[in-house]
Amino acid sequence: MERSFLRRLSVVVALTAAVAAWSAAPSGAQSTVPYHSFDKSESAAQTWSHGQASRPVQPVSAHAVPNTSPLTGIRILPSSVSLAIPLMNQRIVVEGTYADGHVADLTAQASIRCANSGIAKLDHEDFVHPEGNGHTLLTASFKGHSVSAAVEVTNFSAPFVWSFRNQVLPVMTKMGCNSGPCHGAAAGKNGFKLTLRGFDPLTDYYTLTHQAIGRRTNRIEPAKSLILLKPTLTIAHGGGQRFPVGSPEYQVISGWIAAGMPPPKPSDPRIVDLEVYPHQASLVPGAEQQLVVMAKFSDGHYEDVTRWAKYDSGDEGVATVDPSGHVTMHGYGEAPVTVWYLSHVTFARMRIPYPYQLDEAVYQRAARQNYIDDYVLAHLQQLHIPPSPQATDAEFLRRAYLDAAGILPSPQETAAFLKDKSPDKRNRLIDALMKRPEFVDYWAYQWSDLLLVTSNQLSYPEMWSYYDWIRSSVSQDKPWNQFVRELVTASGNTLENGAANYWVIHRNPIEISENMTEAFLGINITCAHCHNHPLAKWTQKDYYGMADLFARVRLKMGQPAGARPGIGPIFRDVTVYSGTSGQYTDDRFSDPLPPKPLGAKALPLDTTVNLRAYFANWLTSPQNPYFARAVVNRVWKNFMGEGLVEPVDDMRATNPPTNEALLAAMVKDFVAHHMDVDYLIRTIMQSATYQTSSRPTEQNIVDQKYYSHYLVRRLPAEVLLDAISSVTQEPERFDSYPLGTRALQLPDTAVQSYFLTAFGRPIREQTQESERSSVPTITQALHIINGDTLNNKLRAQGNVLDKLIKAGDSDSQIVTYLYLAAFGRYPTDRELIALTGHLRTAEGVKVKGAMNPRRAALSDLAWAILTSQPFMFDH
Amino acid sequence: MFRLDADKKVHFCDGVTRRDFLHAGALALLGLTLPQFMDLKAMGAVNPNKDINCIQLMLVGGPSQLDTWDMKPDAPASIRGPYKPIPTNVSGIQISEIFPRMAKHADKFALLRSVYHTAAAVHDTGCQMMQTGRLFRGGLESPNYGSVLSKEKGPKGAIPANVLLPYPIGQLGGNLPHGDTAGFLGKKYDPFVLNADPSDPNFHVPDMLPPDYIAALRVDRRRDWRNMIDQSVSYFESSQDAKLMDSTFNEAYTLMTSSKARAAFDLSQEPEEVRKKYGMNRFGQGCLLSRRLIENGVRFVTVNMFETVFNEITWDIHGSAPFSPISCMGNLVGPMFDNGFTSLIEDLDQRGLLENTLVVATGEFGRTPRINPAGGRDHWPQCWTIVLAGGGIKGGQVVGSSDSIAAAPRDRPVQPSHVAATVYHALGIPIDVILATPEGRQVRLVDHGFEPVVELFS
């Protein structure tokens, strides 16, 4: 490298107060330096970026096509440059836009000039450096296109000192010093402990400047500070070399030491926003794109923090990103690249549209029923994915019954719906379905999963009381905020107020606050139990402050009602009430933390406010950015098979939705309709997106998350069992429940059922989506083939087959009936001929066993239908 | 017992005759209880040159290195703990007194005393890394060793190549995957999960045979008709779950029709004294079952010693509820391991299977050198010991060492990726094999820069 910055820096090593300009620090200077020799598993992702021209384009997917679309223009990112801090530079990117909508990073190929080099200069690494106060123009040109950006330099000769809070700590964070495996560990490392990711600047300041008899920082000879000697491997360091002597990292830290180590002050500007350029981009396979990240501070100034931000790709099959914010595109699709700096997170959507030339008309002609379709189609258009056509009436009917109410339409209902010619029959069907008791059963079951209704933790009467409260809330269509508020503030006898049982299941303030956030905000804060959350902004103070909200809940136990293994004794007749005082204390903090909902205002420790009511206000408020989002995403997943955020209980800024605009619009609509869950369900079901066929087209077959076609999925355990029972007309027997109780009507998942367990029923131990599984296994197949659930129903006397035979139905009528009952459609002529033919042959074959040959053959046909994929899947 | 209607000549779709079904009741005659080395060789279970199998014993909870295989008798009491070292049949190697049987076989196993990892000190990360060699990031879930072996070599006959006993690991507190699936290779290579307790007196693989009242002919035509009906939704192919359902049905049929496969799971064919020798508990019988499975053609068996660390006595000796006290190592967990592991090694050795069966026993991390105020030890991923035997491992040696209090590796530090490289090396799978994710991303089997711990094999 020509601009040997190491050579220049050898002079600077001895530097004291005079801090060499950071302008000497090209971002690629570390090409020979192992960034991260400590944990080699990360090494693949740690290649430093250089000028793009010298970087070989990686071979990507074999079906990559050369893009020949003409260049329509270029732009400079960011569109203007303001350099207000003498030692800081601005990275720029020249972005080309093409006729087909894709963009390309042309920084390496474009010619870029600064009009007045006395004001600003551009180096070979595409950084603009301040040279003197004033205004000038930066002009980029490429293939006949040209564009300019205004450059403003201020404060050029003003004295400047690096800020501990805003620059020194982020550098240490980026270098990994305060990460979990290193000095950020709860116990520190080798006697040196920093707060995880620098969440507590004041503590870190004292650790660095006062602890270890002040050896860590030497203000007389900064270069002799341990925090420079160790990470540069000038002396031995267990963590290996983190940055070389003279690197920009080195300069920030040494500059700060040399300036007398000013401490973090309450008056320090704070980060208020993080912006990334380009915010979203369509690129071609193999393309590379440098990101530029700007932090905005409370005093209005911006800093280019591209180098110090942390990056992560949400889908490494689509895009990977290196530590300098250099993105490489691999496969088709879209990946959010999250960017993290100080406490702020943002992301850039990087995508490679699928290689299809699609006419605008594909999207214009596509079915649209409501705003959901507009957002989905707009997104599909960006990705060059065509939507599938709308589902047939039969497909829609079966799907609607299963997704909204967990049941199959009866043969009569199917026949009537198929015959109906009115144009609004689908909407009428949706309305009718939502009035059915099975709809209430289904949603009561969903929320019982969420709220962990189980006799493993409650006495039977209490479990029923809890369940009945949920069920009656669903049947009243109680607004979601009211439902949750009733639960959060529930007091009184648990037999009278079912919602109060939540407080019997969750008794420890820590566990309560974890469960509340998981269930109602879709946020997992468990990490903050031991340390600040590594992927979200929650700190331990947030965590324990929130727990303090629940420290005054009291239980008065009634009579013992037995014990549950692993849980302990359970009680009947419990009374839940709120005490007027009490604090949650944890050894980690010398004083109790004031009660405080996540990211909200804290109450004074001695407050007499009803803490649960205070929490409920915050939790269910329309202003709470997480509350409505979490439930909208859960309900959406129920119908679409894939949440906009996955997993649904891991919503955080670093895990953005696949279609933010759609989720935001649905949340707004839901809040505007008073958090009416039925309204939300209706809106989703009425959309053309929900009513898209499950048959993929050749061009959208690869799509599993942008909703171009309905995603087929195995029926949930309970729905499958109920469907088998309903088609065979042989109800399942559940211990101590009246015959005819459907699996979806069980209030309890502790009810014994091999079938339900094998097919992935959740145990309701933890509020987690992943408790439920729909993965097919050999165990399930063996049970379906040999087990007694299905086989017993097929041979039971008086089941559907016996009834049909008794009624004198022909084979052809029976096949038709079974198709209607199981698949919600008529058999085709071909199917009918083939199956009746097989039946006729089989009925002539004697088989050992009790049944007559026809009955045996019909049982076998019913078996084949009830184990086939069109039956076991929702489609 | 399964009976057949003998009046019809029946073939199953895959060409297996009903004689296989017919023999189902007479399996005890096949008795695989004594060494049948030649037979096993003929069946392909024993092939010293190539086919190496593996049994991974997951010591869920994380055994304390200081109370098991890396004792520090000279350290202060607050560090060395309550147990004493005992000599083994290899001079110079000492292990804890809680493993008296194991101590008689030190010539057959090697101890790797310098394993560490740098991820978060929660159970889940360690399980993930010790079963895949990698921490999951960027949405990329790496495959379990057994799944890779299954993909690279396929099943031997009717029995699945990769089996997990007895249940998958459940909640360990971190809510992260445990690395016991095929990850990005696809669910097709997920292990066959037993989901039954082999120490249960009525233990059997659920639903392995059709009920009496369904004749083989009917099993067959049901299958045919089902396939026919499925053709109407051939477009389901694009769904991974639909494809997987197809293959699970096929595997189920294969399993049903193979008497050998069924016999492999039949612990009642083992004499009572053999069963007792392994210990009449879940882990002991799991070890015994793993041996039977290897004898019958399974390539990779995972035995999870525990499924959770909550409210159960495990290696997770924090000393306070809901976890375990340190004393359980001496009176419960230690003996359980000693009997299961030692019997397994003895049997494999006696049958000549040890040379082509790698046995790896590992926890997800070690424990704090200093005893905590509750009298237990907390999580310590900075240093622990794993035990390896068979499959080319040279027994009677210790590789790597820790510092004076077993707090950090002193020499030959080894990370989970090195362990993965070692396992694959033993299994004969090159560590630079490139695997493809469903999106077409190429991933090296073991990350660049991590080589097998070759000293273990010399």
mmCIF file of C-alpha atoms in Angstrom, chain A residues 725-855:
data_model
loop_
_atom_site.group_PDB
_atom_site.id
_atom_site.type_symbol
_atom_site.label_atom_id
_atom_site.label_comp_id
_atom_site.label_asym_id
_atom_site.label_seq_id
_atom_site.Cartn_x
_atom_site.Cartn_y
_atom_site.Cartn_z
ATOM 1 C CA SER A 725 -62.162 -37.665 14.245
ATOM 2 C CA SER A 726 -64.591 -35.565 12.246
ATOM 3 C CA VAL A 727 -64.105 -37.384 8.943
ATOM 4 C CA THR A 728 -64.322 -40.837 10.544
ATOM 5 C CA GLN A 729 -67.118 -39.610 12.837
ATOM 6 C CA GLU A 730 -65.315 -41.352 15.672
ATOM 7 C CA PRO A 731 -64.537 -38.859 18.427
ATOM 8 C CA GLU A 732 -61.268 -39.161 20.306
ATOM 9 C CA ARG A 733 -61.530 -40.169 23.957
ATOM 10 C CA PHE A 734 -59.669 -37.968 26.405
ATOM 11 C CA ASP A 735 -59.418 -39.123 30.007
ATOM 12 C CA SER A 736 -62.060 -37.537 32.222
ATOM 13 C CA TYR A 737 -63.481 -35.387 29.431
ATOM 14 C CA PRO A 738 -66.912 -36.091 27.983
ATOM 15 C CA LEU A 739 -66.905 -38.090 24.796
ATOM 16 C CA GLY A 740 -67.075 -35.725 21.871
ATOM 17 C CA THR A 741 -64.707 -33.156 23.360
ATOM 18 C CA ARG A 742 -62.433 -32.101 20.534
ATOM 19 C CA ALA A 743 -58.686 -31.715 21.049
ATOM 20 C CA LEU A 744 -59.067 -27.989 20.432
ATOM 21 C CA GLN A 745 -61.618 -27.785 23.225
ATOM 22 C CA LEU A 746 -59.227 -29.151 25.833
ATOM 23 C CA PRO A 747 -58.286 -26.442 28.281
ATOM 24 C CA ASP A 748 -55.184 -28.392 29.223
ATOM 25 C CA THR A 749 -52.169 -29.773 27.388
ATOM 26 C CA ALA A 750 -51.379 -32.155 30.225
ATOM 27 C CA VAL A 751 -54.157 -34.451 28.960
ATOM 28 C CA GLN A 752 -52.526 -37.717 27.902
ATOM 29 C CA SER A 753 -52.438 -38.280 24.154
ATOM 30 C CA TYR A 754 -49.668 -40.088 22.353
ATOM 31 C CA PHE A 755 -50.910 -38.701 19.069
ATOM 32 C CA LEU A 756 -50.869 -35.078 20.185
ATOM 33 C CA THR A 757 -47.443 -35.406 21.752
ATOM 34 C CA ALA A 758 -45.966 -37.136 18.716
ATOM 35 C CA PHE A 759 -47.340 -34.462 16.401
ATOM 36 C CA GLY A 760 -45.826 -31.619 18.358
ATOM 37 C CA ARG A 761 -48.404 -30.283 20.820
ATOM 38 C CA PRO A 762 -46.748 -27.701 23.090
ATOM 39 C CA ILE A 763 -46.360 -28.578 26.740
ATOM 40 C CA ARG A 764 -47.076 -25.006 27.879
ATOM 41 C CA GLU A 765 -44.108 -24.786 30.142
ATOM 42 C CA GLN A 766 -42.664 -21.644 28.612
ATOM 43 C CA THR A 767 -44.256 -19.014 26.434
ATOM 44 C CA GLN A 768 -42.423 -19.935 23.302
ATOM 45 C CA GLU A 769 -43.562 -20.430 19.785
ATOM 46 C CA SER A 770 -40.954 -23.149 19.396
ATOM 47 C CA GLU A 771 -42.716 -25.358 21.934
ATOM 48 C CA ARG A 772 -45.060 -26.312 19.101
ATOM 49 C CA SER A 773 -43.599 -28.340 16.259
ATOM 50 C CA SER A 774 -44.935 -29.324 12.867
ATOM 51 C CA VAL A 775 -41.854 -31.164 11.657
ATOM 52 C CA PRO A 776 -42.752 -34.590 10.221
ATOM 53 C CA THR A 777 -40.893 -37.421 11.933
ATOM 54 C CA ILE A 778 -40.585 -41.176 11.516
ATOM 55 C CA THR A 779 -42.337 -41.508 14.869
ATOM 56 C CA GLN A 780 -45.398 -39.779 13.414
ATOM 57 C CA ALA A 781 -45.337 -41.920 10.281
ATOM 58 C CA LEU A 782 -45.084 -45.096 12.340
ATOM 59 C CA HIS A 783 -47.986 -43.989 14.477
ATOM 60 C CA ILE A 784 -50.134 -43.176 11.482
ATOM 61 C CA ILE A 785 -49.306 -46.512 9.845
ATOM 62 C CA ASN A 786 -49.315 -48.846 12.833
ATOM 63 C CA GLY A 787 -50.560 -46.900 15.810
ATOM 64 C CA ASP A 788 -53.978 -47.194 17.321
ATOM 65 C CA THR A 789 -55.294 -43.664 16.889
ATOM 66 C CA LEU A 790 -56.281 -43.782 13.248
ATOM 67 C CA ASN A 791 -56.555 -47.562 12.944
ATOM 68 C CA ASN A 792 -59.044 -47.818 15.788
ATOM 69 C CA LYS A 793 -61.234 -45.117 14.306
ATOM 70 C CA LEU A 794 -61.235 -46.839 10.934
ATOM 71 C CA ARG A 795 -62.342 -50.181 12.325
ATOM 72 C CA ALA A 796 -64.732 -48.874 14.968
ATOM 73 C CA GLN A 797 -68.257 -50.167 14.588
ATOM 74 C CA GLY A 798 -70.692 -47.537 13.455
ATOM 75 C CA ASN A 799 -68.126 -45.124 12.077
ATOM 76 C CA VAL A 800 -68.669 -43.125 8.925
ATOM 77 C CA LEU A 801 -67.984 -46.117 6.690
ATOM 78 C CA ASP A 802 -70.546 -48.274 8.442
ATOM 79 C CA LYS A 803 -73.059 -45.469 8.139
ATOM 80 C CA LEU A 804 -72.440 -45.028 4.437
ATOM 81 C CA ILE A 805 -72.587 -48.756 3.815
ATOM 82 C CA LYS A 806 -75.769 -49.017 5.828
ATOM 83 C CA ALA A 807 -77.305 -46.187 3.824
ATOM 84 C CA GLY A 808 -76.636 -48.249 0.732
ATOM 85 C CA ASP A 809 -74.114 -45.870 -0.814
ATOM 86 C CA SER A 810 -72.115 -47.115 -3.772
ATOM 87 C CA ASP A 811 -68.312 -47.067 -3.820
ATOM 88 C CA SER A 812 -68.462 -44.056 -6.042
ATOM 89 C CA GLN A 813 -70.724 -42.201 -3.592
ATOM 90 C CA ILE A 814 -68.484 -43.142 -0.694
ATOM 91 C CA VAL A 815 -65.348 -41.912 -2.471
ATOM 92 C CA THR A 816 -67.132 -38.664 -3.273
ATOM 93 C CA TYR A 817 -68.268 -38.279 0.309
ATOM 94 C CA LEU A 818 -64.785 -38.905 1.683
ATOM 95 C CA TYR A 819 -63.239 -36.434 -0.756
ATOM 96 C CA LEU A 820 -65.691 -33.759 0.261
ATOM 97 C CA ALA A 821 -65.208 -34.471 3.955
ATOM 98 C CA ALA A 822 -61.435 -34.737 3.895
ATOM 99 C CA PHE A 823 -60.342 -32.470 1.054
ATOM 100 C CA GLY A 824 -63.296 -30.115 0.768
ATOM 101 C CA ARG A 825 -63.679 -30.831 -2.921
ATOM 102 C CA TYR A 826 -65.232 -33.310 -5.331
ATOM 103 C CA PRO A 827 -62.996 -35.996 -6.790
ATOM 104 C CA THR A 828 -62.152 -35.524 -10.447
ATOM 105 C CA ASP A 829 -63.560 -38.035 -12.889
ATOM 106 C CA ARG A 830 -60.180 -39.609 -13.260
ATOM 107 C CA GLU A 831 -59.724 -39.971 -9.516
ATOM 108 C CA LEU A 832 -63.179 -41.413 -9.134
ATOM 109 C CA ILE A 833 -62.684 -43.993 -11.876
ATOM 110 C CA ALA A 834 -59.259 -45.015 -10.626
ATOM 111 C CA LEU A 835 -60.259 -45.349 -6.975
ATOM 112 C CA THR A 836 -63.520 -47.180 -7.576
ATOM 113 C CA GLY A 837 -61.631 -49.524 -9.867
ATOM 114 C CA HIS A 838 -59.121 -50.295 -7.161
ATOM 115 C CA LEU A 839 -61.900 -50.726 -4.635
ATOM 116 C CA ARG A 840 -63.714 -53.186 -6.848
ATOM 117 C CA THR A 841 -60.594 -55.347 -7.170
ATOM 118 C CA ALA A 842 -59.827 -55.154 -3.487
ATOM 119 C CA GLU A 843 -63.354 -56.029 -2.500
ATOM 120 C CA GLY A 844 -62.897 -59.341 -4.252
ATOM 121 C CA VAL A 845 -59.904 -60.235 -2.093
ATOM 122 C CA LYS A 846 -60.506 -62.017 1.154
ATOM 123 C CA VAL A 847 -58.298 -60.863 3.986
ATOM 124 C CA LYS A 848 -57.972 -62.474 7.343
ATOM 125 C CA GLY A 849 -59.611 -60.494 10.072
ATOM 126 C CA ALA A 850 -63.041 -59.671 11.333
ATOM 127 C CA MET A 851 -64.254 -57.404 8.592
ATOM 128 C CA ASN A 852 -65.830 -58.233 5.339
ATOM 129 C CA PRO A 853 -63.715 -57.528 2.245
ATOM 130 C CA ARG A 854 -65.648 -54.418 1.232
ATOM 131 C CA ARG A 855 -65.445 -52.889 4.682
#
